[in-house]
XYZ file of C-alpha atoms in Angstrom:
495
model
C 50.415 -77.233 -16.955
C 51.744 -74.224 -18.839
C 55.422 -73.829 -19.589
C 55.599 -70.163 -20.553
C 57.648 -67.534 -18.730
C 54.786 -65.945 -16.784
C 56.101 -64.552 -13.515
C 54.614 -66.145 -10.370
C 52.113 -63.869 -8.612
C 49.383 -64.175 -6.009
C 46.177 -63.659 -7.978
C 43.637 -64.557 -5.302
C 43.532 -64.163 -1.535
C 41.089 -66.281 0.455
C 39.938 -65.308 3.935
C 37.866 -68.363 4.753
C 37.777 -67.548 8.462
C 40.042 -64.702 9.530
C 39.154 -61.923 11.950
C 36.013 -60.204 10.623
C 36.135 -62.120 7.334
C 34.264 -65.325 6.573
C 34.219 -66.904 3.133
C 35.789 -63.831 1.496
C 37.624 -64.250 -1.826
C 39.624 -61.286 -3.122
C 40.840 -61.379 -6.746
C 44.202 -59.608 -6.964
C 45.381 -57.904 -10.125
C 48.666 -56.137 -10.837
C 47.310 -53.067 -9.032
C 44.615 -53.707 -6.427
C 43.294 -51.182 -3.927
C 41.043 -52.109 -1.019
C 38.568 -49.527 0.207
C 35.871 -49.475 2.847
C 34.899 -47.895 6.108
C 36.700 -48.291 9.385
C 36.389 -51.889 10.579
C 35.617 -53.261 7.113
C 38.709 -55.475 7.219
C 41.068 -53.710 4.794
C 44.100 -53.985 7.058
C 43.126 -57.517 8.075
C 43.259 -58.647 4.459
C 46.809 -57.342 4.098
C 47.684 -58.950 7.406
C 46.546 -62.351 6.149
C 48.660 -61.913 3.012
C 51.647 -60.963 5.150
C 51.260 -64.077 7.294
C 51.301 -66.220 4.157
C 54.321 -64.307 2.844
C 56.242 -64.806 6.068
C 55.465 -68.523 6.099
C 56.473 -68.786 2.450
C 59.800 -67.183 3.279
C 60.534 -69.972 5.736
C 59.627 -68.266 8.987
C 58.040 -70.176 11.833
C 54.348 -69.711 12.480
C 55.092 -67.865 15.714
C 57.225 -65.307 13.851
C 54.673 -65.011 11.087
C 51.920 -63.875 13.463
C 53.992 -62.093 16.099
C 53.139 -58.590 14.839
C 49.392 -59.169 15.003
C 47.940 -56.920 17.690
C 46.397 -59.182 20.311
C 48.431 -62.182 19.232
C 47.275 -65.259 17.292
C 43.939 -65.342 19.093
C 43.062 -62.008 17.478
C 43.077 -63.764 14.088
C 40.237 -66.058 15.141
C 36.871 -64.924 13.735
C 34.711 -63.107 16.253
C 32.193 -65.437 17.823
C 34.068 -68.617 16.918
C 33.431 -71.197 19.622
C 36.068 -73.677 20.779
C 35.586 -77.388 20.156
C 35.486 -80.047 22.872
C 39.255 -79.783 23.307
C 39.122 -75.991 23.639
C 40.646 -75.409 20.196
C 39.975 -72.345 18.040
C 41.724 -71.144 14.902
C 41.584 -69.413 11.535
C 41.787 -70.374 7.849
C 43.446 -68.444 5.023
C 44.724 -69.285 1.551
C 45.772 -67.986 -1.824
C 46.096 -68.880 -5.498
C 49.377 -68.293 -7.300
C 49.463 -68.078 -11.087
C 52.644 -68.685 -13.045
C 54.474 -71.112 -15.332
C 52.939 -74.086 -13.507
C 49.414 -72.743 -13.997
C 47.152 -71.753 -11.107
C 48.235 -73.360 -7.834
C 46.111 -73.085 -4.705
C 47.361 -73.120 -1.120
C 45.009 -73.323 1.870
C 45.914 -73.376 5.557
C 44.072 -74.221 8.765
C 45.824 -72.725 11.793
C 45.065 -73.553 15.406
C 45.498 -70.440 17.540
C 44.322 -71.846 20.875
C 45.332 -73.460 23.119
C 48.596 -74.015 21.221
C 49.684 -72.277 18.027
C 50.227 -74.750 15.180
C 49.358 -75.460 11.552
C 46.841 -78.303 11.702
C 46.059 -78.606 8.013
C 47.533 -77.608 4.663
C 46.402 -78.336 1.123
C 48.278 -77.619 -2.115
C 46.486 -78.250 -5.408
C 47.374 -77.662 -9.045
C 47.115 -79.237 -12.463
C 43.972 -81.069 -11.420
C 45.852 -82.903 -8.669
C 46.052 -82.691 -4.912
C 49.779 -82.187 -4.529
C 50.121 -81.977 -0.755
C 47.878 -82.507 2.255
C 48.756 -82.371 5.923
C 46.666 -83.221 8.951
C 47.143 -83.258 12.683
C 46.826 -86.891 13.747
C 48.451 -86.823 17.181
C 47.850 -83.638 19.215
C 50.635 -84.631 21.615
C 53.312 -84.450 18.908
C 54.606 -81.196 17.332
C 54.089 -82.627 13.868
C 51.492 -83.188 11.174
C 51.181 -86.171 8.881
C 51.918 -85.103 5.295
C 51.136 -86.865 2.032
C 52.397 -85.579 -1.309
C 51.739 -86.626 -4.873
C 54.225 -89.063 -6.411
C 52.466 -90.786 -9.346
C 55.090 -93.521 -9.356
C 55.092 -97.036 -8.029
C 53.672 -95.474 -4.872
C 50.873 -92.959 -5.593
C 51.711 -90.785 -2.573
C 54.568 -90.412 -0.145
C 53.805 -89.990 3.549
C 56.040 -88.460 6.206
C 55.758 -86.232 9.272
C 56.449 -82.496 8.930
C 56.808 -79.896 11.707
C 53.554 -78.193 12.632
C 55.081 -74.731 12.902
C 56.263 -74.437 9.270
C 54.631 -74.195 5.884
C 54.869 -77.686 4.433
C 54.933 -76.340 0.867
C 58.227 -74.531 1.568
C 59.748 -77.768 2.897
C 58.881 -79.932 -0.107
C 61.995 -79.155 -2.208
C 64.152 -80.740 0.470
C 61.928 -83.810 0.697
C 60.895 -84.511 -2.906
C 63.446 -86.141 -5.205
C 61.875 -85.070 -8.497
C 62.374 -88.435 -10.156
C 58.815 -89.004 -11.352
C 56.494 -86.765 -13.338
C 54.296 -86.441 -10.271
C 57.205 -85.353 -8.085
C 58.294 -82.776 -10.652
C 54.749 -81.441 -10.697
C 54.893 -81.035 -6.922
C 58.253 -79.280 -7.080
C 57.148 -76.879 -9.818
C 53.998 -75.943 -7.897
C 55.820 -75.517 -4.583
C 58.518 -73.380 -6.188
C 55.924 -71.165 -7.830
C 54.034 -70.549 -4.588
C 57.130 -69.819 -2.524
C 58.677 -67.521 -5.146
C 55.469 -65.456 -5.243
C 55.130 -65.273 -1.468
C 58.778 -64.376 -0.920
C 58.490 -61.496 -3.371
C 56.360 -59.369 -1.016
C 57.597 -56.134 0.542
C 55.548 -54.503 3.284
C 56.051 -50.745 3.111
C 54.837 -48.433 5.856
C 56.779 -45.144 5.753
C 56.586 -43.579 9.179
C 57.326 -39.846 9.114
C 58.049 -39.660 12.847
C 60.667 -42.407 12.521
C 62.059 -40.966 9.296
C 62.602 -37.673 11.119
C 64.165 -39.432 14.088
C 61.408 -38.395 16.508
C 59.673 -41.745 16.767
C 61.732 -43.233 19.570
C 63.262 -46.681 19.420
C 63.247 -48.906 16.378
C 64.337 -52.476 15.855
C 67.773 -53.171 14.484
C 67.568 -54.037 10.842
C 63.975 -52.859 10.709
C 63.274 -54.821 7.563
C 59.934 -55.201 5.867
C 59.235 -58.852 6.666
C 62.019 -59.966 9.001
C 62.935 -63.623 8.887
C 65.326 -66.071 10.390
C 68.437 -67.274 8.655
C 68.090 -70.922 7.732
C 69.132 -73.611 5.308
C 68.810 -73.097 1.587
C 67.413 -75.882 -0.503
C 69.359 -77.662 -3.204
C 66.537 -78.217 -5.667
C 65.688 -74.757 -6.913
C 64.051 -73.230 -3.847
C 65.100 -72.587 -0.286
C 63.321 -74.263 2.569
C 63.651 -75.744 6.018
C 65.003 -79.186 6.635
C 62.355 -81.771 7.288
C 64.151 -84.691 8.799
C 62.692 -84.695 12.278
C 59.216 -83.836 13.400
C 60.215 -82.077 16.618
C 60.413 -78.282 16.887
C 63.916 -78.505 18.252
C 65.113 -80.877 15.580
C 67.034 -78.307 13.568
C 64.194 -77.696 11.163
C 64.718 -74.103 10.131
C 63.318 -71.908 7.422
C 65.032 -70.092 4.648
C 66.423 -66.652 5.189
C 63.136 -64.832 5.475
C 61.807 -61.780 3.742
C 63.511 -58.750 5.127
C 66.484 -60.639 6.537
C 69.709 -60.768 4.593
C 72.383 -58.127 4.728
C 70.165 -55.393 6.124
C 69.639 -57.501 9.248
C 73.370 -58.035 9.576
C 73.696 -54.273 9.711
C 76.239 -53.577 6.975
C 73.969 -52.785 4.043
C 72.472 -49.352 4.597
C 71.744 -49.154 0.866
C 68.632 -51.381 1.206
C 65.438 -49.563 2.125
C 63.694 -50.743 5.258
C 59.953 -50.967 5.739
C 59.708 -47.776 7.794
C 61.991 -45.983 5.273
C 64.030 -44.507 8.123
C 67.238 -45.075 6.129
C 65.972 -43.325 2.994
C 69.021 -40.970 2.665
C 71.494 -43.822 2.350
C 69.279 -45.520 -0.226
C 68.872 -42.334 -2.274
C 72.627 -41.836 -2.177
C 72.918 -45.218 -3.863
C 69.995 -45.133 -6.306
C 70.709 -41.621 -7.589
C 74.089 -42.837 -8.798
C 72.977 -46.222 -10.085
C 70.266 -45.011 -12.469
C 69.958 -41.370 -13.498
C 66.785 -42.060 -15.503
C 64.987 -43.644 -12.556
C 66.083 -40.805 -10.300
C 64.763 -38.262 -12.793
C 61.369 -40.002 -12.736
C 61.409 -39.840 -8.927
C 62.201 -36.112 -8.964
C 59.400 -35.500 -11.461
C 56.927 -37.383 -9.265
C 58.000 -35.485 -6.153
C 57.616 -32.223 -8.070
C 53.972 -33.077 -8.719
C 53.321 -33.991 -5.084
C 55.060 -31.143 -3.278
C 54.009 -27.542 -2.815
C 56.493 -25.119 -4.359
C 59.298 -25.633 -6.869
C 61.354 -28.842 -6.928
C 64.375 -28.713 -9.225
C 66.237 -31.656 -7.760
C 66.517 -34.214 -4.987
C 69.811 -35.480 -3.703
C 71.671 -36.964 -0.788
C 74.513 -34.883 0.617
C 77.005 -35.355 3.457
C 75.585 -34.229 6.747
C 77.757 -31.582 8.357
C 78.558 -31.659 12.043
C 77.726 -28.771 14.323
C 75.741 -26.835 11.734
C 72.411 -25.362 12.735
C 69.588 -26.196 10.411
C 65.932 -26.996 10.359
C 65.752 -30.404 11.983
C 63.341 -33.063 12.926
C 63.774 -33.327 16.673
C 61.686 -30.860 18.584
C 59.826 -29.580 15.576
C 56.188 -28.624 15.865
C 53.308 -29.148 13.487
C 54.226 -31.097 10.351
C 51.134 -30.819 8.251
C 51.864 -27.328 6.907
C 54.596 -28.736 4.699
C 57.526 -26.547 5.851
C 58.438 -26.003 9.483
C 61.013 -23.667 10.921
C 62.113 -25.660 13.906
C 65.796 -25.782 14.778
C 67.769 -28.904 15.613
C 71.350 -29.851 16.266
C 73.404 -31.428 13.506
C 75.479 -34.490 14.240
C 78.116 -36.565 12.581
C 77.466 -40.143 11.605
C 79.484 -42.971 10.147
C 78.536 -45.198 7.282
C 78.510 -43.345 3.962
C 81.591 -41.514 2.697
C 81.536 -38.301 0.712
C 82.682 -40.158 -2.377
C 79.235 -41.737 -2.632
C 77.351 -38.468 -2.452
C 75.883 -36.667 -5.421
C 77.042 -33.327 -4.040
C 79.930 -32.349 -1.769
C 78.049 -30.042 0.582
C 74.694 -28.678 1.654
C 73.217 -25.490 3.069
C 71.246 -27.142 5.829
C 72.055 -29.897 8.238
C 70.006 -32.861 9.321
C 68.988 -32.661 12.899
C 68.371 -36.105 14.295
C 71.185 -37.770 16.174
C 72.843 -40.551 14.221
C 72.347 -44.129 15.303
C 75.637 -45.491 16.634
C 77.224 -47.888 14.205
C 77.528 -50.504 16.911
C 73.782 -50.467 17.314
C 73.161 -51.947 13.875
C 74.201 -55.454 14.731
C 72.303 -58.624 13.996
C 70.291 -58.631 17.207
C 66.875 -57.120 17.198
C 67.572 -54.735 20.050
C 66.165 -51.244 20.333
C 67.858 -48.273 18.745
C 67.059 -44.655 19.260
C 67.321 -41.655 17.019
C 68.224 -42.156 13.418
C 65.857 -40.572 10.953
C 66.647 -38.772 7.747
C 70.077 -37.687 8.986
C 71.193 -41.267 9.583
C 74.370 -42.807 8.168
C 76.156 -39.460 7.822
C 73.984 -38.282 4.964
C 70.807 -36.279 4.545
C 68.380 -35.681 1.685
C 67.711 -32.176 0.441
C 65.249 -30.730 -2.047
C 66.587 -28.194 -4.512
C 63.981 -25.446 -4.441
C 65.612 -23.381 -7.161
C 65.783 -19.708 -6.173
C 64.451 -20.667 -2.741
C 67.576 -22.713 -2.013
C 67.892 -26.194 -0.547
C 65.625 -27.665 2.093
C 66.110 -30.854 4.142
C 63.261 -33.241 3.351
C 62.497 -33.758 7.049
C 60.842 -30.342 6.820
C 58.266 -31.753 4.408
C 54.780 -32.556 5.629
C 53.876 -36.101 6.582
C 52.026 -36.688 3.316
C 54.935 -35.448 1.223
C 57.399 -37.629 3.129
C 55.232 -40.704 2.706
C 54.806 -39.942 -0.992
C 58.583 -39.670 -1.466
C 59.234 -42.996 0.266
C 56.462 -44.930 -1.502
C 57.445 -43.496 -4.882
C 61.028 -44.649 -4.333
C 59.810 -48.162 -3.471
C 57.686 -48.362 -6.639
C 60.625 -47.232 -8.764
C 63.127 -49.713 -7.354
C 63.198 -53.476 -6.882
C 64.274 -56.281 -4.547
C 67.953 -55.350 -4.864
C 67.251 -51.963 -3.284
C 64.722 -53.078 -0.665
C 65.346 -54.922 2.595
C 63.781 -58.157 1.392
C 65.087 -61.540 0.342
C 63.427 -62.886 -2.804
C 64.268 -66.304 -4.183
C 67.861 -65.981 -5.318
C 67.668 -69.234 -7.264
C 65.182 -67.701 -9.733
C 66.384 -65.020 -12.212
C 65.002 -61.597 -11.346
C 63.493 -61.338 -14.833
C 61.195 -64.232 -13.893
C 60.006 -62.597 -10.661
C 57.817 -59.651 -9.812
C 57.701 -57.815 -6.528
C 54.462 -57.161 -4.689
C 54.424 -53.949 -2.654
C 51.968 -54.067 0.243
C 50.956 -50.627 1.517
C 48.366 -50.407 4.249
C 46.955 -46.883 4.436
C 48.632 -46.018 1.170
C 47.064 -42.551 1.034
C 47.499 -41.846 4.743
C 48.381 -38.179 5.430
C 48.103 -37.363 1.702
C 45.685 -35.033 0.007
C 43.750 -36.258 -3.015
C 46.219 -34.794 -5.511
C 49.183 -36.558 -3.922
C 47.333 -39.860 -3.606
C 46.257 -39.786 -7.250
C 49.783 -38.988 -8.421
C 51.095 -41.950 -6.402
C 48.507 -44.308 -7.896
C 49.352 -42.974 -11.377
C 53.015 -43.773 -10.762
C 52.032 -47.273 -9.607
C 50.061 -47.744 -12.837
C 53.093 -46.862 -14.945
C 55.367 -49.201 -13.013
C 52.849 -52.087 -12.984
C 52.613 -51.892 -16.768
C 56.251 -52.964 -16.955
C 55.384 -56.268 -15.291
C 57.979 -56.279 -12.518
C 55.951 -54.581 -9.760
C 52.523 -55.318 -8.314
C 50.715 -53.314 -5.661
C 48.202 -54.250 -2.999
C 47.164 -51.265 -0.927
C 44.367 -49.859 1.153
C 42.942 -46.377 0.608
C 40.407 -44.166 2.360
C 39.239 -42.490 -0.841
C 38.789 -44.877 -3.786
C 38.066 -41.963 -6.123
C 41.815 -41.322 -6.422
C 41.883 -44.256 -8.890
C 38.953 -43.129 -11.034
C 39.784 -43.168 -14.741
C 43.219 -44.737 -14.259
C 43.769 -47.841 -16.407
C 44.472 -51.209 -14.839
C 43.476 -50.263 -11.281
C 41.145 -52.696 -9.517
C 39.281 -51.272 -6.518
C 37.625 -53.765 -4.170
C 35.085 -52.336 -1.747
C 34.982 -54.255 1.530
C 32.126 -54.253 3.978
C 29.614 -53.212 1.333
């Protein structure tokens, strides 16, 4: 296997039997866009990747598929017939390239009648490194065998059937033989790549505070807090085969401090806390912020001289989000009530005042606890701070007055320009950030945008992907937005 410093990345996604896909293999480059008509399976492909990413982060299978509309059964290919025991399922997999060379992971998941992983295969370096199989349907465990290449060629032990066995290997493999070290290197590479995913779906109605309730924490790929591994990668304990045996995953993607509620400076998947994040990033890196302003200038109608977070003033009438009418025109004149909010002090702002107040009611501080209860309100006036555009001679304008496409552009551009330390995700902390690269997953990347905005966003993604720290997997309605741009791979589904 190779020993260079190539950063681990998912370079192939396999949809062997998943929803509308059968035998589909998608090569993934640094910047891959999926296109196709409605029902071609663009969103399903990203969903399969997200399930793998959640499992790689240490989440249980039930958590990994809980956001699938229709539940686990909806992942089963249409027309799939149950076997004699009434079982149906789906199969997905991926290949991860990195220092250990290409490593392949394939999963067979039973969705009915009981959700469980019934088979897993990890291969690399010309060896089968891990296999699992369901041998006793009455036990919540699979029989695992991993490569040893010592006095005993393989080691066998039961593993829980609701966890990714690959993520558990570092707590089970000693690393004493060359074969064991091969297994550890491959497992680490796969998990590092899968944990480095951030699902981004900016929701204008939530960003404005008009989208109703949202989950506390609201992170991109929420995960459970678990036990970190001692051999270079975090994983669940594997001592007992039972589900209630204390086998828990690592702190999953999107968990961490944002879930605990005291780190408003990490951007959530819906981007509803964008003001607090901009208040932080504008101070941390002036060059990056200047690039963001330049990108927003290209995407917005009218002059844009600056973009900053300012303290939100109480009791000041301004153009707000709540109660506003049509958004698509770009600037609305609706009026909303300003409100105070705790969380960010004026010392962290880039300006001491503003000529327009955010309108959405602030989320109570007590509502940001660790439980995933519902919260209302929030939006771009959250955390006592709002974002305003400097329109030059036209004055300042709260960004919640922007059209949906402009708001989504702003949020996605910020994600592409930042990294794991700014996003509500939890990459492998045991691996230096210089040896990792983040994968941004954006379903409906050009949603609400016109062609000019979508092309500018893809152009920004090209520039950031060239640096080697960011990858992008997105879906688009119009693949022509990538025409002539270097390094963009467009895969047409359903053709």
